[in-house]
Amino acid sequence: MQVALENNIVFVVIDYLAILCWGLSGGLAAIRKGYDIFTIMLCGWLTALGGGLVRDVMLGALPPVGITDKGYVLTTLFSGVIAVVAHPEITKLKWTMTVIDALGLGLFAVNGTAKALAYGSSGMTAVFLGMFTALAGGLIRDLFIGDVPMIIRDKHLYAVPSFIGCILTVLVWRGVRYGWFDMRSEMLLDVLIVIIVVALRLLSVGFNVTLPGAIERRHVYLP
Amino acid sequence: MQVALENNIVFVVIDYLAILCWGLSGGLAAIRKGYDIFTIMLCGWLTALGGGLVRDVMLGALPPVGITDKGYVLTTLFSGVIAVVAHPEITKLKWTMTVIDALGLGLFAVNGTAKALAYGSSGMTAVFLGMFTALAGGLIRDLFIGDVPMIIRDKHLYAVPSFIGCILTVLVWRGVRYGWFDMRSEMLLDVLIVIIVVALRLLSVGFNVTLPGAIERRHVYLP
Amino acid sequence: MQVALENNIVFVVIDYLAILCWGLSGGLAAIRKGYDIFTIMLCGWLTALGGGLVRDVMLGALPPVGITDKGYVLTTLFSGVIAVVAHPEITKLKWTMTVIDALGLGLFAVNGTAKALAYGSSGMTAVFLGMFTALAGGLIRDLFIGDVPMIIRDKHLYAVPSFIGCILTVLVWRGVRYGWFDMRSEMLLDVLIVIIVVALRLLSVGFNVTLPGAIERRHVYLP
């Protein structure tokens, strides 16, 4: 699956597009707070590649891809430069950004889970590592610039779609191992998973769907 | 010692009890801030298993137990569910929580130190890793939800009892290696260490014992 | 190079001096916030050795030097004790501290990059790891005590000099591999790099040189 994802030109394009977009959103977060160019670049890099960094540290795949892959790093630096120049335009393209951001969420979840499975992780571990890949980058950036993390601040579904995407990726992977699908349909199913994650995220934002909190009760059943 | 701790039914019960309790306290911290169910679950997991995660990353025991051990992960999710339903009761049982929390502190310190020693760490490294196990989970949770870390906020002794517990664990381990005690008395001494940590923590809370800060001086001895 | 740096008595002295000074500045940060002795010690240790910790985790050189090297750890604890006693004097020696801090910045950048290169990292990865070594300690400390990270708060050049130092270290290392310099001149060039980093940092503080932020524009070129 890892191979399928990495060799397919469509996935490679979406992968770089996701990194570019997350780099932009990280750069914008730093620009909004008035930070200097270096911090803008750093935030772009952290947002786009910080999640994979955490995944690789947990997997023991060291040094992590986020500091070794020249293509990825240059893409985040490039996105930082774009943010510095074109931030007023990017800020205006709010829905476009939300869509590409959701694409990144889906793709990073599927890719992170697949990489963990390819390293021999169990299903549960792979779900954790897929979610780290999808969520940890934005989380670290928010800690860094002193914001409440986005996955807490944004009341709409963000972590949950990636969670569902990771679980579906594990199921599809197991299906291939058990001989239910071949490698070809696995790739199509992976694309479908990304679409499901994107749809869940966008529907949640569009229709204002949120998760409930703790159950509120008037009575405390204790003496 | 690792073997002794892990095979003994009493320790296994306390271990799961500690994880359950730390999961509850993490869930409650998220409920108090009004976060949704997913964040509550995540905080429970982070609090209970984040310390072991940091220890395993430092040790190179990858992937860490906090994302691979199904029993541990399910316990934290279960504690999240309990927190969602029964948070008014748990909040009322303040002293019970403080006691089980202190039990967790002692047990995680002893267990973390023992695991590091079993991996061939030196005494000093094992003390560090035992303290990471006992303290890093709550620390990460507090950073995540934007609180000042508990080990800073709570003026009572929290890190110090775990520090003493870690040092005593190393001494006992060395005693067994030098032939001063057998494995049987090692286990009893480990139980004693947990009791000492719990006692120090509870006495500090009960009698309001705190550490001093920097020395205050009126005179600055500089030209 | 690693060997050259580690065997040379001048470098060893500066290395310990840098750790001592960073330990002092970390301890002072905790004292300023009124924390207790344990937190002061912890902040000293985090500031001085946290950067190397992150580098070693990324490199897979586990357990990290920050929890295994007795000389380093004792130096940070010693600096914590000094801070507890002599904080009014240290606070007064502001420029001295800035100079030694800059020395630490340069030396940690060169040392961290060299260690990464000695472990077989590529040039880009080594630059990242050198910067982690120089910057991550202060960053973690600031997250821990709830400050906006210094590399953001301090508008003067801080990350940029260390970045330049890391790149120059990689170039010198490559020069030796290509036979342009011998080991002896490599050491002299490394000293020169440290001096350059210190000079850039001090000039930036002294003459109030800062990096620009994002480009400000009145017109948004979008329909």
XYZ file of C-alpha atoms in Angstrom:
669
model
C 0.000 0.000 0.000
C 2.825 2.309 0.921
C 4.286 1.516 -2.469
C 0.976 2.012 -4.214
C 0.507 5.387 -2.527
C 4.029 6.581 -3.158
C 4.388 5.539 -6.777
C 1.054 6.835 -7.963
C 1.435 10.258 -9.533
C -1.996 11.401 -8.299
C -1.047 10.697 -4.696
C 2.349 12.343 -5.030
C 0.704 15.493 -6.364
C -1.885 15.517 -3.571
C 0.844 14.817 -0.997
C 2.890 17.831 -2.049
C -0.290 19.902 -2.384
C -1.222 18.982 1.198
C 2.241 19.902 2.485
C 2.130 23.165 0.543
C -1.307 23.995 1.940
C -0.430 23.110 5.519
C 2.757 25.120 5.132
C 0.639 28.082 4.010
C -1.792 27.737 6.913
C 1.113 27.514 9.369
C 2.753 30.565 7.846
C -0.530 32.496 8.018
C -0.948 31.648 11.711
C 2.460 33.232 12.372
C 1.713 36.261 10.169
C -1.571 36.891 12.013
C 0.441 37.197 15.240
C 2.926 39.603 13.630
C 6.008 37.380 13.826
C 9.119 37.757 11.667
C 10.068 35.861 8.510
C 12.060 33.196 10.298
C 9.176 32.328 12.621
C 6.815 32.283 9.622
C 9.046 29.740 7.841
C 9.413 27.684 11.013
C 5.637 27.611 11.593
C 5.038 26.503 8.006
C 7.526 23.680 8.399
C 6.200 22.628 11.829
C 2.591 22.534 10.654
C 3.283 20.561 7.494
C 5.941 18.141 8.705
C 5.658 18.112 12.524
C 3.044 15.344 12.487
C 5.258 13.022 10.454
C 8.126 13.912 12.776
C 6.202 12.669 15.812
C 5.126 9.528 13.927
C 8.699 8.719 12.884
C 10.042 9.276 16.418
C 7.393 6.879 17.813
C 8.102 4.316 15.070
C 11.848 4.571 15.522
C 12.236 5.525 11.826
C 15.081 7.948 12.570
C 16.083 10.539 11.569
C 12.495 11.521 10.663
C 11.408 12.259 7.109
C 10.552 15.854 8.110
C 14.250 16.726 8.441
C 15.708 14.413 5.789
C 13.437 14.673 2.712
C 14.671 17.635 0.651
C 11.499 17.786 -1.476
C 9.245 18.072 1.571
C 11.417 20.636 3.355
C 11.816 22.827 0.259
C 8.043 22.682 -0.286
C 7.396 24.023 3.224
C 9.996 26.776 2.792
C 8.430 27.671 -0.545
C 4.988 27.826 1.088
C 6.446 30.122 3.757
C 7.684 32.494 1.047
C 4.262 32.451 -0.638
C 2.598 33.242 2.689
C 4.934 36.184 3.267
C 4.059 37.688 -0.120
C 0.473 36.636 -0.751
C -1.081 36.453 2.720
C -3.916 38.899 1.950
C -5.075 36.738 -0.976
C -4.746 33.436 0.905
C -6.712 34.814 3.830
C -9.518 35.690 1.434
C -9.666 32.193 -0.104
C -11.082 30.805 3.127
C -13.175 27.963 1.704
C -10.482 26.911 -0.755
C -8.074 26.666 2.165
C -10.580 24.694 4.250
C -10.978 22.218 1.384
C -7.235 21.723 0.786
C -6.668 21.561 4.539
C -9.268 18.775 4.765
C -7.541 17.020 1.844
C -4.304 17.160 3.803
C -6.068 15.799 6.884
C -7.395 12.804 4.939
C -4.200 12.134 3.062
C -1.910 12.459 6.064
C -4.186 10.118 8.064
C -4.130 7.460 5.317
C -0.401 7.896 4.619
C 0.620 7.886 8.289
C -1.435 4.772 9.024
C -0.071 3.028 5.945
C 3.536 3.842 6.864
C 3.006 2.465 10.375
C 1.452 -0.734 8.986
C 4.327 -1.080 6.520
C 6.680 -0.953 9.549
C 4.832 -3.906 11.095
C 2.699 -2.043 13.672
C -0.513 -3.589 14.972
C -3.832 -2.048 13.897
C -4.305 -0.008 17.073
C -0.752 1.360 16.972
C -1.213 2.274 13.306
C -4.409 4.204 14.105
C -2.538 6.167 16.785
C 0.355 6.896 14.438
C -1.983 7.905 11.604
C -3.685 10.371 13.924
C -0.348 11.723 15.146
C 0.625 12.310 11.510
C -2.616 14.158 10.802
C -2.918 16.149 14.029
C 0.451 16.648 15.750
C 1.850 19.223 13.306
C -0.896 21.772 13.921
C -0.815 20.974 17.629
C 2.910 21.688 17.991
C 2.574 24.897 15.970
C -0.223 26.119 18.253
C 1.798 25.368 21.393
C 4.757 27.149 19.799
C 2.929 30.402 19.028
C 0.874 30.252 22.238
C -2.573 29.450 20.818
C -5.054 26.965 22.234
C -4.606 23.968 19.888
C -6.872 24.057 16.825
C -8.279 20.566 17.470
C -9.676 22.000 20.722
C -10.511 25.533 19.528
C -12.319 24.492 16.336
C -15.587 23.057 17.643
C -16.280 21.302 14.335
C -15.189 17.736 13.735
C -11.457 17.659 13.039
C -9.884 14.774 14.921
C -12.882 12.470 14.460
C -12.781 12.338 10.617
C -9.064 11.551 10.747
C -9.783 8.840 13.358
C -12.378 7.242 11.070
C -9.969 7.509 8.140
C -7.223 5.723 10.100
C -9.542 2.880 11.140
C -10.803 2.412 7.564
C -7.199 2.339 6.304
C -6.384 -0.475 8.748
C -9.491 -2.414 7.660
C -8.613 -2.072 3.970
C -5.009 -3.146 4.681
C -6.282 -6.234 6.514
C -8.707 -6.944 3.691
C -5.779 -7.130 1.269
C -3.841 -9.433 3.632
C -6.874 -11.735 3.916
C -7.247 -11.741 0.135
C -10.563 -9.858 -0.013
C -9.229 -7.190 -2.407
C -6.223 -6.956 -4.681
C -3.669 -4.122 -4.590
C -5.497 -2.243 -7.336
C -8.796 -1.983 -5.516
C -6.857 -1.191 -2.327
C -5.642 1.993 -3.976
C -9.153 2.927 -5.043
C -10.428 2.263 -1.530
C -7.675 4.492 -0.111
C -8.815 7.291 -2.401
C -12.362 6.660 -1.167
C -11.180 6.949 2.459
C -9.570 10.330 1.749
C -12.848 11.462 0.154
C -14.824 10.267 3.211
C -12.534 12.187 5.601
C -12.795 15.346 3.480
C -16.591 14.991 3.254
C -17.010 14.504 7.014
C -14.812 17.500 7.762
C -16.532 19.814 5.238
C -20.047 18.715 6.206
C -19.187 19.395 9.849
C -17.959 22.914 9.021
C -20.806 23.610 6.568
C -23.653 22.359 8.769
C -22.047 23.250 12.096
C -21.975 19.693 13.417
C -20.142 19.342 16.744
C -19.472 16.615 19.285
C -21.275 16.767 22.636
C -19.320 17.324 25.839
C -19.721 15.515 29.142
C -23.242 14.568 30.256
C -24.740 17.378 32.331
C -26.604 16.283 35.413
C -28.372 18.056 38.243
C -28.191 15.232 40.746
C -25.017 13.959 42.336
C -25.573 10.355 43.475
C -23.351 10.371 46.507
C -24.126 10.660 50.195
C 12.396 -6.699 39.415
C 10.524 -5.848 36.279
C 9.427 -9.481 36.205
C 8.551 -9.450 39.884
C 6.490 -6.295 39.430
C 4.731 -7.462 36.311
C 3.884 -10.990 37.384
C 2.571 -10.106 40.809
C -1.214 -9.857 40.777
C -1.244 -7.090 43.401
C 0.997 -4.892 41.264
C -0.996 -5.581 38.116
C -4.192 -4.545 39.889
C -2.574 -1.354 41.269
C -1.044 -0.625 37.842
C -4.414 -0.719 36.114
C -6.020 1.135 39.019
C -3.398 3.885 38.645
C -3.981 4.134 34.893
C -7.748 4.211 35.460
C -7.400 6.943 38.053
C -5.013 9.073 35.989
C -7.347 8.593 33.044
C -10.195 9.888 35.211
C -8.231 12.904 36.416
C -7.206 13.726 32.828
C -10.800 13.403 31.645
C -12.009 15.644 34.479
C -9.475 18.339 33.584
C -10.929 18.416 30.050
C -14.544 18.379 31.327
C -13.831 21.323 33.634
C -12.791 23.333 30.571
C -15.972 22.325 28.671
C -14.271 20.321 25.904
C -15.987 17.676 23.778
C -15.957 13.895 24.210
C -13.005 13.326 21.915
C -10.800 15.786 23.801
C -11.905 14.212 27.097
C -10.808 10.763 25.877
C -7.548 12.168 24.531
C -6.758 13.933 27.816
C -7.437 10.757 29.772
C -5.084 8.814 27.526
C -2.371 11.528 27.585
C -2.426 11.825 31.368
C -2.289 8.094 32.041
C 0.080 6.936 29.315
C 1.962 10.078 28.170
C 4.667 9.634 30.803
C 5.460 6.093 29.683
C 5.443 7.362 26.097
C 8.200 9.871 26.862
C 10.181 7.222 28.792
C 9.958 4.722 25.925
C 11.001 7.336 23.343
C 14.062 8.220 25.459
C 14.895 4.545 26.006
C 14.454 3.688 22.344
C 11.820 1.066 23.290
C 9.732 1.813 20.193
C 6.873 1.924 19.440
C 6.005 2.958 23.014
C 3.787 0.858 25.273
C 1.228 3.701 25.424
C 0.200 3.092 21.803
C 0.788 -0.679 21.620
C -0.632 -2.207 24.830
C -4.348 -2.847 24.221
C -5.121 -3.357 27.925
C -3.655 0.025 28.874
C -5.291 1.930 26.013
C -8.720 0.376 26.611
C -8.418 1.213 30.326
C -7.823 4.888 29.537
C -10.741 4.965 27.073
C -12.930 3.279 29.686
C -11.887 5.881 32.256
C -12.796 8.610 29.741
C -16.295 7.137 29.417
C -16.651 6.991 33.204
C -15.561 10.623 33.481
C -18.142 11.695 30.873
C -20.953 10.007 32.814
C -19.908 10.282 36.445
C -17.915 13.514 36.615
C -20.076 15.080 39.375
C -19.458 12.104 41.675
C -15.724 11.909 40.913
C -15.293 15.615 41.575
C -16.885 15.123 44.993
C -14.541 12.258 45.930
C -11.637 14.670 46.145
C -9.575 12.924 48.821
C -10.147 9.488 47.333
C -8.819 10.843 44.045
C -5.811 12.442 45.736
C -4.977 9.107 47.356
C -5.275 7.040 44.158
C -3.403 9.764 42.271
C -0.572 9.520 44.807
C -0.657 5.716 44.421
C -0.218 6.187 40.679
C 2.646 8.614 41.275
C 4.493 6.094 43.443
C 3.803 3.121 41.226
C 4.704 4.873 37.981
C 7.944 6.144 39.531
C 8.962 2.643 40.691
C 7.808 0.959 37.471
C 9.439 3.523 35.179
C 12.744 3.348 37.032
C 12.648 -0.458 37.036
C 11.949 -0.603 33.291
C 14.881 1.727 32.598
C 17.192 -0.388 34.790
C 15.988 -3.545 33.045
C 17.043 -1.898 29.745
C 20.560 -1.438 31.104
C 20.418 2.275 32.015
C 22.758 3.704 34.620
C 21.297 4.767 37.975
C 21.089 8.465 37.090
C 19.431 7.787 33.743
C 16.938 5.459 35.449
C 16.012 8.173 37.960
C 15.366 10.608 35.092
C 13.265 8.051 33.218
C 11.307 7.107 36.353
C 10.465 10.771 36.903
C 9.485 11.224 33.246
C 7.122 8.251 33.653
C 5.560 9.727 36.773
C 5.400 13.375 35.711
C 5.383 13.793 31.914
C 1.815 12.600 31.318
C 0.203 15.285 33.443
C 2.663 17.836 32.078
C 1.767 17.153 28.429
C -1.949 17.219 29.246
C -1.596 20.623 30.912
C 0.324 22.057 27.942
C -2.332 20.591 25.641
C -5.309 22.198 27.389
C -3.426 25.418 28.107
C -2.989 25.137 31.879
C 0.138 25.955 33.841
C 1.587 22.457 34.518
C 0.292 20.856 37.729
C 3.809 20.174 39.066
C 4.277 23.969 39.064
C 0.744 25.024 40.001
C 0.334 22.621 42.921
C 2.581 24.140 45.587
C 2.613 20.872 47.572
C 5.317 18.278 47.040
C 4.611 16.362 43.852
C 7.847 15.900 41.929
C 9.968 15.474 45.063
C 8.251 12.326 46.398
C 8.545 10.720 42.956
C 12.231 11.741 42.871
C 12.846 10.071 46.229
C 10.931 6.999 45.046
C 13.100 6.720 41.930
C 16.348 7.001 43.918
C 15.204 4.365 46.439
C 14.241 2.033 43.560
C 17.757 2.326 42.122
C 19.294 1.625 45.549
C 17.135 -1.466 46.038
C 17.994 -2.707 42.525
C 21.696 -2.290 43.273
C 21.256 -4.037 46.598
C 19.907 -7.104 44.793
C 22.794 -7.024 42.312
C 25.312 -6.856 45.175
C 23.546 -9.759 46.911
C 22.228 -7.771 49.890
C 18.597 -8.827 49.336
C 16.951 -11.634 47.368
C 14.240 -11.079 44.753
C 11.501 -11.720 47.310
C 12.521 -8.951 49.677
C 13.151 -6.702 46.665
C 9.442 -6.890 45.901
C 8.524 -6.063 49.475
C 10.949 -3.126 49.432
C 9.369 -1.884 46.192
C 5.965 -1.965 47.886
C 7.509 -0.017 50.752
C 8.852 2.608 48.315
C 5.395 3.108 46.820
C 4.013 3.555 50.348
C 6.738 6.107 51.163
C 5.952 8.139 48.023
C 2.214 8.076 48.800
C 2.849 9.079 52.419
C 5.137 11.991 51.467
C 2.624 13.269 48.943
C -0.387 12.983 51.266
C 1.447 14.480 54.259
C 2.482 17.400 52.062
C -1.125 18.021 50.969
C -2.555 17.407 54.459
C -0.090 19.566 56.383
C 0.535 22.088 53.599
C 4.266 21.384 53.313
C 5.934 23.216 50.423
C 9.441 23.694 49.066
C 11.143 27.075 49.492
C 11.952 29.212 46.443
C 15.148 31.119 45.738
C 16.904 32.809 48.670
C 15.619 36.362 49.077
C 18.233 38.969 49.750
C 18.246 42.723 50.199
C 21.877 43.290 49.350
C 23.377 42.802 45.922
C 27.117 42.175 46.291
C 28.286 43.813 43.107
C 29.876 47.185 42.443
C 35.532 17.088 13.866
C 33.514 15.680 16.706
C 36.759 14.234 18.014
C 38.617 17.473 17.491
C 35.938 19.402 19.343
C 35.674 16.941 22.203
C 39.359 16.380 22.836
C 40.390 19.993 22.754
C 40.606 21.450 26.241
C 39.457 24.906 25.076
C 36.258 23.480 23.631
C 35.581 21.336 26.681
C 35.895 24.406 28.890
C 33.592 26.475 26.662
C 31.133 23.572 26.460
C 30.814 23.345 30.239
C 30.759 27.130 30.493
C 27.876 27.239 28.000
C 25.941 24.572 29.918
C 26.607 26.415 33.176
C 25.418 29.701 31.685
C 22.304 28.223 30.100
C 21.578 26.465 33.381
C 21.828 29.843 35.137
C 19.542 31.578 32.635
C 16.993 28.756 32.951
C 17.126 28.915 36.728
C 16.674 32.696 36.631
C 13.604 32.374 34.411
C 12.017 30.127 37.056
C 13.079 32.410 39.926
C 11.535 35.423 38.201
C 8.195 33.581 38.218
C 8.537 32.716 41.910
C 8.774 28.931 41.529
C 10.260 26.558 44.106
C 13.758 25.057 44.199
C 12.813 21.899 42.368
C 11.315 23.811 39.433
C 14.390 26.075 39.373
C 16.675 23.031 39.060
C 14.418 21.476 36.426
C 14.367 24.681 34.349
C 18.154 24.937 34.501
C 18.491 21.368 33.284
C 15.843 21.762 30.552
C 17.394 24.953 29.194
C 20.948 23.628 29.103
C 20.367 20.044 27.994
C 16.857 19.985 26.433
C 18.192 20.909 22.998
C 20.639 18.021 22.952
C 17.815 15.775 24.181
C 15.682 16.629 21.144
C 18.675 16.179 18.819
C 19.512 12.753 20.253
C 15.880 11.585 20.043
C 15.761 12.621 16.363
C 19.121 10.984 15.664
C 18.179 7.794 17.483
C 21.226 8.205 19.778
C 19.340 6.844 22.792
C 19.209 7.299 25.715
C 20.122 10.974 25.128
C 23.277 12.547 26.511
C 21.161 14.948 28.616
C 20.120 12.130 30.952
C 23.235 9.941 30.751
C 26.261 12.280 30.998
C 26.967 12.799 34.714
C 29.268 15.789 34.112
C 26.612 17.668 32.146
C 23.786 16.887 34.569
C 25.834 17.829 37.641
C 26.843 21.094 35.928
C 23.186 22.034 35.397
C 22.303 21.150 38.998
C 25.274 23.195 40.183
C 24.108 26.147 38.070
C 20.638 25.792 39.644
C 22.174 26.062 43.111
C 24.153 29.148 42.066
C 20.994 30.733 40.682
C 19.121 30.086 43.942
C 21.841 31.822 45.961
C 23.220 34.486 43.639
C 20.238 35.489 41.485
C 20.434 39.205 42.369
C 24.050 39.385 41.177
C 23.424 37.375 37.999
C 20.449 39.537 37.104
C 22.692 42.588 37.343
C 25.356 41.128 35.039
C 23.005 41.431 32.068
C 25.576 41.991 29.333
C 27.916 39.337 30.655
C 25.021 36.902 30.531
C 24.090 37.950 27.009
C 27.657 37.325 25.884
C 27.972 33.886 27.499
C 24.481 32.998 26.248
C 25.572 33.917 22.721
C 28.705 31.804 23.215
C 26.461 28.879 24.144
C 24.300 29.511 21.089
C 27.301 29.365 18.777
C 28.937 26.396 20.444
C 25.756 24.332 20.688
C 25.006 25.038 17.016
C 28.488 23.902 15.925
C 28.563 20.925 18.304
C 25.044 19.748 17.435
C 25.692 19.973 13.698
C 29.013 18.166 14.081
C 27.438 15.362 16.119
C 24.724 14.892 13.483
C 27.350 14.797 10.694
C 29.415 12.305 12.689
C 26.288 10.088 12.804
C 26.119 10.145 9.005
C 23.321 12.719 8.522
C 23.049 14.669 5.285
C 23.882 18.375 5.330
C 20.255 19.533 5.558
C 19.459 17.116 8.383
C 22.588 18.234 10.242
C 21.530 21.886 9.972
C 18.120 21.005 11.445
C 19.709 19.020 14.265
C 22.247 21.755 15.000
C 19.420 24.263 15.296
C 17.409 21.920 17.517
C 20.459 21.647 19.785
C 20.849 25.415 19.970
C 17.185 26.388 20.241
C 15.015 23.572 21.616
C 16.185 23.786 25.236
C 15.031 27.363 25.746
C 11.881 26.625 23.770
C 10.838 23.691 25.987
C 11.622 25.704 29.128
C 9.409 28.566 27.935
C 6.518 26.199 27.137
C 7.002 24.600 30.548
C 6.792 27.833 32.560
C 4.109 29.294 30.312
C 6.096 32.015 28.531
C 5.955 32.868 24.852
C 9.157 31.213 23.528
C 12.230 33.455 23.653
C 13.035 32.943 19.963
C 9.668 34.611 19.253
C 9.615 37.141 22.106
C 13.149 38.448 21.577
C 12.835 40.491 18.398
C 16.615 40.501 17.886
C 18.320 37.870 15.777
C 18.551 34.641 17.735
C 17.662 31.729 15.494
C 19.266 33.266 12.406
C 22.860 33.400 13.755
C 22.585 29.765 14.858
C 21.220 28.889 11.394
C 24.200 30.533 9.726
C 26.546 28.798 12.156
C 25.037 25.391 11.316
C 25.373 25.958 7.562
C 28.995 27.098 7.901
C 29.771 24.016 10.020
C 28.405 21.761 7.272
C 30.473 23.610 4.646
C 33.667 23.274 6.692
C 32.952 19.568 7.283
C 32.514 19.042 3.548
C 35.676 21.034 2.874
C 37.653 18.585 5.004
C 36.040 15.610 3.219
C 36.975 17.096 -0.166
C 40.541 17.703 1.050
C 40.379 21.511 1.024
C 41.480 21.825 4.669
C 43.160 19.484 7.139
C 41.752 18.635 10.579
C 43.836 21.331 12.226
C 42.444 24.210 10.189
C 38.981 22.664 10.558
C 39.217 23.277 14.290
C 40.311 26.860 13.753
C 37.442 27.390 11.325
C 35.008 25.958 13.875
C 36.256 28.481 16.416
C 35.766 31.167 13.780
C 32.159 30.015 13.235
C 31.420 30.304 16.950
C 32.870 33.828 16.892
C 30.705 34.728 13.871
C 27.536 33.493 15.597
C 28.398 35.407 18.777
C 29.176 38.555 16.774
C 25.917 38.400 14.795
C 23.895 37.890 17.957
C 25.602 40.689 19.909
C 25.513 43.138 17.006
C 21.791 42.443 16.619
C 21.156 43.153 20.320
C 23.505 46.134 20.415
C 22.271 47.856 17.258
C 18.669 46.642 17.507
C 18.710 44.748 14.215
C 15.546 42.727 13.603
C 14.082 40.639 10.807
C 11.130 42.014 8.841
C 7.745 40.327 9.043
C 5.356 39.544 6.208
C 5.064 42.080 3.381
C 2.319 44.592 4.160
C 0.059 45.459 1.273
C -3.012 47.631 0.823
C -4.346 45.933 -2.268
C -5.720 42.417 -2.360
C -5.429 41.087 -5.912
C -8.499 38.916 -5.959
C -11.929 39.455 -7.476
